[in-house]
Coordinates of C-alpha atoms in Angstrom, one line a residue:
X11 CA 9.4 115.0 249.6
X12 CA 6.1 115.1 250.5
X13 CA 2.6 114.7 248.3
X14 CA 0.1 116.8 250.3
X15 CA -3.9 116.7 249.8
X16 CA -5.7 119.8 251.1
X17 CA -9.4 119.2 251.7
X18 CA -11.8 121.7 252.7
X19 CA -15.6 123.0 251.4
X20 CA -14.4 126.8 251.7
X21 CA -12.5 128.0 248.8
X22 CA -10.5 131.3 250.6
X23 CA -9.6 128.6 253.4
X24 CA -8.1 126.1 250.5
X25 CA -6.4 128.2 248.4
X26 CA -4.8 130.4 251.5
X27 CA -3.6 127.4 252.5
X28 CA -2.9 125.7 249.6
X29 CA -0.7 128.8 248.6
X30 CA 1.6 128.9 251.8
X31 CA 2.3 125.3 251.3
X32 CA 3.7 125.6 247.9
X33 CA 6.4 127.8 249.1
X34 CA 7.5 125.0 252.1
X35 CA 10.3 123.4 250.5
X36 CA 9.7 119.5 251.9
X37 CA 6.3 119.9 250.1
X38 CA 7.0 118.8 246.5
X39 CA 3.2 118.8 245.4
X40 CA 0.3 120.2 246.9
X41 CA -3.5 118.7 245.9
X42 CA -6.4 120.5 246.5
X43 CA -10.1 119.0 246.8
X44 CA -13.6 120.9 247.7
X45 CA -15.7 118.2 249.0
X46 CA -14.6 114.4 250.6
X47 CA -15.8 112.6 247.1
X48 CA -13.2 114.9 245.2
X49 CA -10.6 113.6 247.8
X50 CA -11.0 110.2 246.9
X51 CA -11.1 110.5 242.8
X52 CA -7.2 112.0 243.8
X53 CA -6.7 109.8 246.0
X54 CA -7.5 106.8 243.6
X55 CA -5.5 108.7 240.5
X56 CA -2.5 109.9 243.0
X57 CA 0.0 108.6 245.5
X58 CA -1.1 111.1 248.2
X59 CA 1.6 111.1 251.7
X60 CA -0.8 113.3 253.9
X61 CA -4.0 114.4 253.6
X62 CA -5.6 117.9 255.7
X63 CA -9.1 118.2 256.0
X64 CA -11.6 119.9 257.4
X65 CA -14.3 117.7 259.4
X66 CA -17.5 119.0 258.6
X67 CA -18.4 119.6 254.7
X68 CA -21.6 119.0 252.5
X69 CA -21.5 114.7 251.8
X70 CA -18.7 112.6 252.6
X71 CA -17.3 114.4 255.9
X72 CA -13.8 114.2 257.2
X73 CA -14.2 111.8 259.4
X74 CA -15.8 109.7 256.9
X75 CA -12.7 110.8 254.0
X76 CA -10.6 109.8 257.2
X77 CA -12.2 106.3 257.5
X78 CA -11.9 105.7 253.5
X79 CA -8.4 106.2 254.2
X80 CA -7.6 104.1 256.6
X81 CA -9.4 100.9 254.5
X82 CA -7.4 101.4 251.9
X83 CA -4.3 100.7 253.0
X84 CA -2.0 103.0 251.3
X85 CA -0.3 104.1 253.6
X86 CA -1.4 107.5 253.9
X87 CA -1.9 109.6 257.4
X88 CA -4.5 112.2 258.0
X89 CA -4.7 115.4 260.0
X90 CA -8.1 116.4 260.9
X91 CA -8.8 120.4 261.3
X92 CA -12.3 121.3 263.3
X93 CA -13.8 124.5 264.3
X94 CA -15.5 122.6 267.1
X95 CA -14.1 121.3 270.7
X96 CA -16.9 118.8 271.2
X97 CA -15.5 115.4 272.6
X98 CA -17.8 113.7 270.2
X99 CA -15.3 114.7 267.4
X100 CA -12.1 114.1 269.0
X101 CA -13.5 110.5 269.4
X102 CA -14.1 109.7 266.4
X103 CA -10.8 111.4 265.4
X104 CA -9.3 108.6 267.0
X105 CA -10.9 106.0 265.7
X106 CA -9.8 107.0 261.9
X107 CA -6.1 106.6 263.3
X108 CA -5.8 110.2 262.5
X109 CA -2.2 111.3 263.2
X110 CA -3.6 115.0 264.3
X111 CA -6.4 116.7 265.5
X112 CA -6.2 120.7 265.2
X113 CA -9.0 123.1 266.1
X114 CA -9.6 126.0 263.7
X115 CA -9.0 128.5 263.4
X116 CA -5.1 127.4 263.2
X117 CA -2.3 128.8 262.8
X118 CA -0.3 127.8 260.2
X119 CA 2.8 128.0 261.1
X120 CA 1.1 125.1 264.1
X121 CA -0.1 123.3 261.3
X122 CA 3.4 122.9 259.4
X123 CA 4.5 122.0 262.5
X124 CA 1.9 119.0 262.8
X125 CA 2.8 117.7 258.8
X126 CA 6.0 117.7 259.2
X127 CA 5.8 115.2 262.4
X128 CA 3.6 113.7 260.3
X129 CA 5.9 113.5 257.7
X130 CA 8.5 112.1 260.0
X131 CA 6.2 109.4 261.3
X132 CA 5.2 108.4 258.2
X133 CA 8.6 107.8 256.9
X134 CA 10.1 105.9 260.2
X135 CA 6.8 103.8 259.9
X136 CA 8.1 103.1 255.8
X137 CA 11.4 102.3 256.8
X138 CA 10.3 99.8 259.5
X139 CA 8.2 98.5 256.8
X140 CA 11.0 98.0 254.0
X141 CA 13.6 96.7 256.8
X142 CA 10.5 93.7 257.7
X143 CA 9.9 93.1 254.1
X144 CA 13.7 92.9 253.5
X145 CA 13.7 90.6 256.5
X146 CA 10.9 88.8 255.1
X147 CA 12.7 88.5 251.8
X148 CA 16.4 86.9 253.3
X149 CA 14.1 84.8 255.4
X150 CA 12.8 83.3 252.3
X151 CA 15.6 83.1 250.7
X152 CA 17.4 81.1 253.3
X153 CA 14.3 79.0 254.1
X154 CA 14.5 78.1 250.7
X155 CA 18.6 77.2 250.8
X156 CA 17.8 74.9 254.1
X157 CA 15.0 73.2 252.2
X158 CA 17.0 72.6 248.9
X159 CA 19.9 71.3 251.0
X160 CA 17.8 68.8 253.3
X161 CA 16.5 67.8 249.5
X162 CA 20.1 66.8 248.6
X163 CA 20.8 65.0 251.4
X164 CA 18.0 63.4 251.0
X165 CA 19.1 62.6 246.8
X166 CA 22.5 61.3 248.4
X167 CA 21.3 58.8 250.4
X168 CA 20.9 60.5 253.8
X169 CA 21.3 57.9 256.7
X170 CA 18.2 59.3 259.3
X171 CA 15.5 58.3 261.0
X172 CA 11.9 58.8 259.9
X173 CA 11.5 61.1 263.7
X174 CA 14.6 62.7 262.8
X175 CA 13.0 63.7 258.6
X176 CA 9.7 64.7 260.3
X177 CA 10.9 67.3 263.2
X178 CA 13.7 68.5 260.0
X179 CA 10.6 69.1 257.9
X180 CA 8.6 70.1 260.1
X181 CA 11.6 73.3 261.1
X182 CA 11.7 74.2 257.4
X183 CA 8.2 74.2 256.9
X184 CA 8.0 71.1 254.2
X185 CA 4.7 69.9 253.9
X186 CA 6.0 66.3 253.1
X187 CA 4.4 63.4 254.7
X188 CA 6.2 60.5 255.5
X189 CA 4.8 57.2 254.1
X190 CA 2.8 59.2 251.6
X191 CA 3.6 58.4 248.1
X192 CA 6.4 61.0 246.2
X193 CA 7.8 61.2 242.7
X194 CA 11.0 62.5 241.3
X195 CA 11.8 64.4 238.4
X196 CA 15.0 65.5 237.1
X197 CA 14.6 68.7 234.5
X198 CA 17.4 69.4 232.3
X199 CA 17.9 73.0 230.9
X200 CA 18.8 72.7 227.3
X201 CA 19.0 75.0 224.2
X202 CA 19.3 79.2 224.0
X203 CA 19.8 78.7 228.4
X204 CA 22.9 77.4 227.5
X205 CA 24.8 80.7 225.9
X206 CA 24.3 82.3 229.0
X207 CA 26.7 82.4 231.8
X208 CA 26.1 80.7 235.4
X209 CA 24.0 83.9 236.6
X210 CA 21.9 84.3 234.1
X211 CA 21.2 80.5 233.7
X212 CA 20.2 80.5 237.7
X213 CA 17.7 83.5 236.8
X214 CA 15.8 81.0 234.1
X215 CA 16.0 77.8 236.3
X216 CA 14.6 80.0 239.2
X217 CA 11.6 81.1 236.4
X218 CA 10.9 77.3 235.6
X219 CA 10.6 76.7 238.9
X220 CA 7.9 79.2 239.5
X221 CA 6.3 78.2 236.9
X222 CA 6.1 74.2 237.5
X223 CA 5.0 75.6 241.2
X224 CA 2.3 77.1 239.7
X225 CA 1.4 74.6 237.0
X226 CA 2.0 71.8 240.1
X227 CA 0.7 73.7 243.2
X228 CA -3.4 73.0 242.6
X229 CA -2.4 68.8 243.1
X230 CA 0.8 68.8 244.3
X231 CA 3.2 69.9 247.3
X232 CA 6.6 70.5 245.8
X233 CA 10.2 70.3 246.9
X234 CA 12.9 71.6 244.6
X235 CA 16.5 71.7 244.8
X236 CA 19.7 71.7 242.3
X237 CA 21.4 68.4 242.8
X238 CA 25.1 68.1 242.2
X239 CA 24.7 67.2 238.1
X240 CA 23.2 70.7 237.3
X241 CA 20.1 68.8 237.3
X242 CA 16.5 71.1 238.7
X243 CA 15.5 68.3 240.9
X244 CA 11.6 68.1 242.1
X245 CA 9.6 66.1 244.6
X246 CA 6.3 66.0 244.0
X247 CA 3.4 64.5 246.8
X248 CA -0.2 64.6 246.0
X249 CA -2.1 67.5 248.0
X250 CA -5.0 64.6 248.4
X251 CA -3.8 60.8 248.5
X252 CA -5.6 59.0 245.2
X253 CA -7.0 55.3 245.8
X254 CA -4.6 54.6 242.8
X255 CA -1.4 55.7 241.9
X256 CA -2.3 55.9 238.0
X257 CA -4.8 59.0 238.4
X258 CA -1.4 61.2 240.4
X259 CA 0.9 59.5 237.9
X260 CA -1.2 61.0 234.5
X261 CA -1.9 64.2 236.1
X262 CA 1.8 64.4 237.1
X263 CA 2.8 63.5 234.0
X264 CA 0.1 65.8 232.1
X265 CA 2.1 68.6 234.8
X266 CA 5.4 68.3 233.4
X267 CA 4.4 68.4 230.0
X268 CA 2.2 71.6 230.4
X269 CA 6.2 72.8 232.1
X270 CA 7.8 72.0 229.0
X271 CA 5.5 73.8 227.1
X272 CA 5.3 76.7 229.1
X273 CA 9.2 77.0 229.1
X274 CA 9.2 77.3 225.7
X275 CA 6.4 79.9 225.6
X276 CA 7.3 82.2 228.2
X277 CA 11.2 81.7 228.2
X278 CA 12.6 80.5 224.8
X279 CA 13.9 77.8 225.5
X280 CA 13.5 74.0 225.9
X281 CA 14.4 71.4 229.3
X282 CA 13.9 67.6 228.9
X283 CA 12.1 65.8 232.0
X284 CA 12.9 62.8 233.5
X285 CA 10.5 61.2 236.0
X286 CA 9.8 58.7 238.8
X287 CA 6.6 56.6 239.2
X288 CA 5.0 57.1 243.0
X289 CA 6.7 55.5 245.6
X290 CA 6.4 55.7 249.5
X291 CA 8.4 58.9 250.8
X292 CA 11.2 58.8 251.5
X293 CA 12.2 55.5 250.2
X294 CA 10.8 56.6 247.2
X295 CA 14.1 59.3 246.8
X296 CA 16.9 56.8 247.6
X297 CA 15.5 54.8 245.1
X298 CA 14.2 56.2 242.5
X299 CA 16.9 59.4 242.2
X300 CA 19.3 57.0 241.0
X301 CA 17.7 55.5 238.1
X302 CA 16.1 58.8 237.0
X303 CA 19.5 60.2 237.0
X304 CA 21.1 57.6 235.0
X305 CA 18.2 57.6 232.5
X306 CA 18.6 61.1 231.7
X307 CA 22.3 60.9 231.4
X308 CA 21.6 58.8 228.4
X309 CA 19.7 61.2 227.1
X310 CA 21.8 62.8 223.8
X311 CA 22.6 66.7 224.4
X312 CA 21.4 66.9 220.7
X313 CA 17.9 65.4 221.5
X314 CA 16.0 68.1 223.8
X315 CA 12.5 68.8 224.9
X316 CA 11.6 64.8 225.7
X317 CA 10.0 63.4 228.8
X318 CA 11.3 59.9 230.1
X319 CA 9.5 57.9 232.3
X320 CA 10.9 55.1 233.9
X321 CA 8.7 53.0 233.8
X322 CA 8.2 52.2 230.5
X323 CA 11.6 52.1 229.4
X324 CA 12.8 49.3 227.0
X325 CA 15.6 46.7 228.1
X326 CA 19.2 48.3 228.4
X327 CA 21.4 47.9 225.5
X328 CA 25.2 48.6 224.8
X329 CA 26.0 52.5 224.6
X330 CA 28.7 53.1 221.9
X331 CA 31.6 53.8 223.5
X332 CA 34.4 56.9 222.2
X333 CA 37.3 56.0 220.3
X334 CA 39.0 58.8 218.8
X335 CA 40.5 59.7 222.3
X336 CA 42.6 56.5 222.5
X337 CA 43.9 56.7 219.1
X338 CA 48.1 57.2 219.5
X339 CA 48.9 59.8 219.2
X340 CA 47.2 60.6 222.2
X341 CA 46.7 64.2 223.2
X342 CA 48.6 63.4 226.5
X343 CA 51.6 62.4 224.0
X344 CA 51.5 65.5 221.7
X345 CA 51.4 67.9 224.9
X346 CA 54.9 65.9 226.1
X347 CA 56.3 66.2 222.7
X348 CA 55.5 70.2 222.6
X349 CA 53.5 69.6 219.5
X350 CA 50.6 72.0 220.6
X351 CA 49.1 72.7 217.5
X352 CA 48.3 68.9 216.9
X353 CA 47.5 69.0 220.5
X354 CA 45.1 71.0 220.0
X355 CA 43.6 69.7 216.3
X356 CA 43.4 66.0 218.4
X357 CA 41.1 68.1 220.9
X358 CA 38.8 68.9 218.2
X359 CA 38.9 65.9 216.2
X360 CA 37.6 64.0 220.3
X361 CA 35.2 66.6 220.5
X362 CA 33.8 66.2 216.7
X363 CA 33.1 62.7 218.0
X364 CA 31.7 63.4 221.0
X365 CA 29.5 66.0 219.2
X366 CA 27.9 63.1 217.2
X367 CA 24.2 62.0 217.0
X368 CA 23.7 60.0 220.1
X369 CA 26.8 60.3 221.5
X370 CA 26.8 63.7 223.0
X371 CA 25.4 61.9 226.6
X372 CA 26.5 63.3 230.0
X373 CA 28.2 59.6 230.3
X374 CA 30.2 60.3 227.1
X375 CA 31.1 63.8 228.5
X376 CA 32.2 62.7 231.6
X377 CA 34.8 60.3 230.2
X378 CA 36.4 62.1 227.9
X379 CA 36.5 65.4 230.8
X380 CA 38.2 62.4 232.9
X381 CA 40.6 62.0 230.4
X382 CA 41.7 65.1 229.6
X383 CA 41.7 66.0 232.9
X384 CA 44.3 63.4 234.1
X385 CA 46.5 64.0 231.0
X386 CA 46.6 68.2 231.8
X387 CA 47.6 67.4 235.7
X388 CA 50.0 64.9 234.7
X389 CA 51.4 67.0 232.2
X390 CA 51.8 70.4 234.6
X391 CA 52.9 67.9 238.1
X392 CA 55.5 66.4 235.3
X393 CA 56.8 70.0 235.1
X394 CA 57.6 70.1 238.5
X395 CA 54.2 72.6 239.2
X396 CA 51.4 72.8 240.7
X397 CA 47.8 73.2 239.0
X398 CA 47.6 76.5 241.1
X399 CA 50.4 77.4 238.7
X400 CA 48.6 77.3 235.4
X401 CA 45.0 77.8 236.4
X402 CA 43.7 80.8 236.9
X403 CA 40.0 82.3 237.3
X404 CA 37.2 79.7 236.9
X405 CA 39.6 77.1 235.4
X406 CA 41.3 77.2 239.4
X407 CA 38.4 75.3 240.4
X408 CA 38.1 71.8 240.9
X409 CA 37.9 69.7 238.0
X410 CA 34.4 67.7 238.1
X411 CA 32.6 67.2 235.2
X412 CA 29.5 69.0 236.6
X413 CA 31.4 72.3 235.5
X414 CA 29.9 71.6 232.3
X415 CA 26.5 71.7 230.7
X416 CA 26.9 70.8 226.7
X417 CA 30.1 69.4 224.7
X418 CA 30.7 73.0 223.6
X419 CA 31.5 74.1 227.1
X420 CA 33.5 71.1 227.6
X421 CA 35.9 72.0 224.1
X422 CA 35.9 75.8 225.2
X423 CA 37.2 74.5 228.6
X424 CA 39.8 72.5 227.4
X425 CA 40.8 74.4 224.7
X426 CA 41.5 77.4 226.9
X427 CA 43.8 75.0 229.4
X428 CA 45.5 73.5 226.8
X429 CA 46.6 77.2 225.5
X430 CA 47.1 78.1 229.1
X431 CA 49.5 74.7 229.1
X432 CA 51.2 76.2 225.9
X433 CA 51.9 79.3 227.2
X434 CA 53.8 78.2 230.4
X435 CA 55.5 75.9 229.1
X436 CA 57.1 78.5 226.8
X437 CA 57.1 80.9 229.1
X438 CA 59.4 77.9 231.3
X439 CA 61.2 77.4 227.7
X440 CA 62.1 81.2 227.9
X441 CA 63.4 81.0 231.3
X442 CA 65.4 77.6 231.2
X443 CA 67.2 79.4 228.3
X444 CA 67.7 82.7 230.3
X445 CA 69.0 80.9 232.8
X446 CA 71.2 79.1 230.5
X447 CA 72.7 81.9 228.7
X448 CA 73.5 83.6 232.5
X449 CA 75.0 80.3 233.3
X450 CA 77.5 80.3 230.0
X451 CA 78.5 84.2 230.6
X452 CA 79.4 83.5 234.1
X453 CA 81.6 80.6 233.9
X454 CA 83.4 83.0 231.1
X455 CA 84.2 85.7 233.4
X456 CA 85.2 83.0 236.5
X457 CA 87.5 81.5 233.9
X458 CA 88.5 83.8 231.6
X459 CA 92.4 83.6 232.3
X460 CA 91.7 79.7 232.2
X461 CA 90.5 77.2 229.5
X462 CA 87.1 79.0 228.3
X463 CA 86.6 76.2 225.3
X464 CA 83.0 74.7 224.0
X465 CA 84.7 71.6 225.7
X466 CA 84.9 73.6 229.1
X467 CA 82.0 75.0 228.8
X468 CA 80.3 71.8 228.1
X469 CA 81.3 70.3 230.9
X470 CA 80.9 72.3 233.2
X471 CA 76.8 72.8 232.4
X472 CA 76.7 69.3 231.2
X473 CA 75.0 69.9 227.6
X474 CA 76.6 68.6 224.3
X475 CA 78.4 70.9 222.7
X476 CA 76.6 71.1 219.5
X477 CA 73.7 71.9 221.5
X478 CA 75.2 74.4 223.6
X479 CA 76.4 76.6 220.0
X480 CA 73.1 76.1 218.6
X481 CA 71.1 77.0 222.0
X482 CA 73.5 80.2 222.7
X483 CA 72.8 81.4 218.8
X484 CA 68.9 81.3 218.9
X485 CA 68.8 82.7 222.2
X486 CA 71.4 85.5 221.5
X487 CA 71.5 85.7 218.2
X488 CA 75.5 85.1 217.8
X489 CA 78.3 83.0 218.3
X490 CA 79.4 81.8 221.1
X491 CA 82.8 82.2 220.3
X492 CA 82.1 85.6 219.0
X493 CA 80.8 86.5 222.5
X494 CA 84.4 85.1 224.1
X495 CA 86.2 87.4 221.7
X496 CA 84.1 90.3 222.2
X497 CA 84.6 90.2 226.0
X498 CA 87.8 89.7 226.2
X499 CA 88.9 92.4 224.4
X500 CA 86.3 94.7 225.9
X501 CA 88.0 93.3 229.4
X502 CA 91.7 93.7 227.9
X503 CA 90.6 98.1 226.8
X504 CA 89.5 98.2 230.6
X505 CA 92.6 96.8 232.3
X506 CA 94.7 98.8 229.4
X507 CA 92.5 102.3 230.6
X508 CA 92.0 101.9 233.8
X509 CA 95.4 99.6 235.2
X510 CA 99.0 99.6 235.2
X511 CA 100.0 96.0 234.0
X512 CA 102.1 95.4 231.8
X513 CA 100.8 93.9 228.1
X514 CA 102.3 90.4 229.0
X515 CA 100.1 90.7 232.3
X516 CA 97.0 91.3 230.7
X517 CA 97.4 88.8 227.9
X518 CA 97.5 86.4 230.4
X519 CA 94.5 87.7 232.6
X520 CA 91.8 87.4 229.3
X521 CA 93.6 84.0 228.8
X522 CA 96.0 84.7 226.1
X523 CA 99.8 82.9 227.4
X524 CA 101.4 84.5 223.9
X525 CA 101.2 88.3 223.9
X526 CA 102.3 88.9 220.5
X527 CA 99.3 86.8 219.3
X528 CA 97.3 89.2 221.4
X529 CA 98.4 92.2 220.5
X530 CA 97.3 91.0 216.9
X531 CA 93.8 90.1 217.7
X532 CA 93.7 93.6 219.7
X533 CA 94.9 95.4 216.9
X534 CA 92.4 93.5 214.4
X535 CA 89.7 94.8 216.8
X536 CA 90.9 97.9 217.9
X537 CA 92.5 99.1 214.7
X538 CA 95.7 99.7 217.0
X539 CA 97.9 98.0 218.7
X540 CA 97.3 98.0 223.5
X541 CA 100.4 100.3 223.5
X542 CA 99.0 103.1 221.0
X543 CA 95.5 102.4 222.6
X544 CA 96.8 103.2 226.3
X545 CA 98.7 106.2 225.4
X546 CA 95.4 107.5 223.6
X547 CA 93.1 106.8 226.3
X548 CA 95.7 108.8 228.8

């Protein structure tokens, strides 16, 4: 739809015109102005696609209205309208980048003609504009990708020459310099990010990095990435080289805390920094990265918003180590005794430990994932499955302890396997006994003119018998040998209804060699005797 500005000094002209265009129905609003300077208070107020004017009126003319246009940069095309022919003005026509020059007086139906192209122009020329930007836009966004990725091969150790780095570099526009000195930090997202799910926490780690870019940017080139801990990894090289490396290292330092604030400010929440002293680049990464990483993985998920620098950190000393995850019985034990409620009170009483001051570290978190992670696959490949099997969703992924952020995670994660575990292995429970019960009833009616004991039956599906009567009862609901009497008098009313053997015949087909001691259990079921019950069912 579009926004049309009428402009002309003569009022019958501007309102004749301004009338006709209301009724076009591509013309959602028509604005009218008596003079240039009126023009440009709309203009300024309003979102104008096309403006008509009249060249010559008192002031600011139309070529000049024309020109005002064009400098601002809005976007908007103009259609000049002159009652003179003179060269002169079709010149300077075409120097405003007017899209139309019309002579007056003009016909209207001419002059719908001429907005409409206009119209048409304007919008190809927007949607050329929107498909650069959006071009502009995925550029970014995979120039960005290439750089984080070169970034983590560089955090892994990446075997290349110094040549190889600078032409690399120099493809994804990084302007690192080799030789220079570089810093790392490691940020870690902590508090209110962490109730969010994996999309919304990329959404705050993508504001933090703006905002250390612009907190950084004034000193310092920056390189960011997310390395394979769920770390926000940054590589920071002074814009200017100092004589010292003190001077970069405070105002680095004095950076990263102004981050931490800011996070908190602005977004809510808190991230603890871990950072590098300046080191030649890019021996400086393969070096350095290492010992940041390890120093914040010390770091207690309970103690947040700190800054660690390594150089000034005291001697190692002995981390306490977990214990509650050995105790017997292990969880790995209750799981294979189908205990799944202790199974699953031993999870909690781990993760109460692990949820301790100063032991909620990533190096804590890792072992005990570790742990529970070989006891589940053992305990779903002992079941004759795969993980595939059980897992489903996000929990199909592959295990690595970088799937989780905080101890809470970690218990939610397990809990919901475990649970998983639990219900397949009743759901296998259910089946075996299925199975079972079709197993029993079909060896009865193979064998029902044959030895159909619990012995028989024992043997042939190789359980105790004891076990079988008690299996058959829960699964069921009655007796076994309630079930052998049942069907074989419900097999001696067929043959009697629908056959012409003789009584002593069918006594022996349901398994019965003396018929008078059948025709008494018939007659205790039947309430008459096979003779009486074939001459009723005749």
């Amino acid at each position: 739809m579009i926004q049309l500005l009428l402009v002309d000094d003569e009022p019958v002209i501007l309102e004749d015109l301004a009338q006709y265009f209301q009724h076009i129905s591509e013309v959602e609003h028509v604005y009218t102005a008596a003079s240039g300077q009126e023009a440009v208070g709309l203009l300024q107020r309003q979102q104008i696609d096309i403006v008509v004017t009249d060249i010559r009126m008192p002031g600011m003319s139309g070529i000049e209205l024309c020109e005002y246009v064009d400098r601002s940069d809005t976007g908007t095309l103009c259609i000049l309208l002159s009652g003179y022919a003179e060269f002169e003005y079709a010149q300077q026509a075409l120097k405003t980048k007017a899209a139309a020059y019309l002579l007056k007086p003009v016909k209207k139906d001419e002059l719908l003609l001429t907005v409409r192209q206009a119209a048409e122009a304007l919008r190809q020329k927007r949607e050329v504009e929107a498909a650069s930007r959006k071009a502009q836009q995925t550029l970014r966004t995979h120039l960005l990708q290439l750089q984080a990725a070169l970034l983590r091969e560089l955090l892994g150790a990446r075997k290349a020459s110094a040549s190889q780095l600078i032409e690399d570099m120099g493809k994804l526009d990084i302007p690192f310099a080799v030789g220079e000195q570089a810093a790392v930090i490691l940020l870690r997202i902590e508090n209110r990010f962490l109730d969010y799910d994996e999309h919304s926490i990329s959404l705050f780690e993508f504001a933090i990095v703006n905002i250390a870019e612009e907190l950084f940017g004034e000193h310092f080139h920056m390189w960011v990435c997310k390395d394979d801990n769920q770390y926000l990894a940054l590589l920071a090289q002074p814009r200017q080289q100092p004589e010292d490396g003190g001077s970069a290292r405070k105002l680095l330092e004095r950076n990263v805390r102004e981050l931490q604030s800011s996070v908190t400010q602005y977004l809510q929440g808190h991230i603890s920094a871990a950072m590098s002293d300046f080191h030649a680049f890019p021996e400086s990464v393969s070096k350095s990265y290492p010992k940041v990483l390890a120093l914040l993985r010390k770091l207690p998920e309970s103690e947040q918003s700190y800054m660690l620098r390594l150089w000034d950190q005291p001697p190692a000393t002995p981390q306490r180590s977990l214990q509650r995850m050995y105790e017997p019985p292990t969880v790995l034990q209750l799981m294979e005794a189908g205990r799944w409620n202790d199974a699953e009170a031993r999870l909690s009483y781990m993760m109460d430990e692990l949820a301790l001051s100063g032991m909620d570290t990533a190096e804590n978190m890792s072992e005990l994932f570790y742990y529970l992670s070989n006891a589940f696959t053992y305990m779903v490949h002992a079941s004759g499955l795969q993980l595939s099997d059980v897992l489903e969703g996000q929990y199909g992924r592959p295990f690595h302890p970088t799937m989780f952020r905080s101890v809470r995670q970690l218990h939610e994660w397990a809990l919901e396997l475990l649970r998983k575990m639990e219900e397949r292995a009743r759901k296998g429970a259910q089946e075996h006994h299925g199975a079972f019960v079709k197993q029993v009833h079909q060896y009865i009616e193979q064998h029902l003119s044959e030895d159909v004991t619990l012995q028989a039956i024992s043997e042939h599906v190789r359980l105790h018998p004891t076990y079988i009567s008690a299996m058959y009862k829960q699964e069921t609901g009655e007796n076994l040998s309630e079930y052998i009497y049942r069907f074989r008098m419900d097999k001696a009313a067929y043959l009697l209804r629908n056959t012409n053997a003789k009584i002593y015949e069918i006594a022996a087909q349901i398994g019965y060699q003396y018929t008078p001691y059948f025709t008494k259990l018939f007659k205790s079921y039947y309430g008459v005797s096979p003779q009486e019950y074939r001459r009723a069912s005749v």
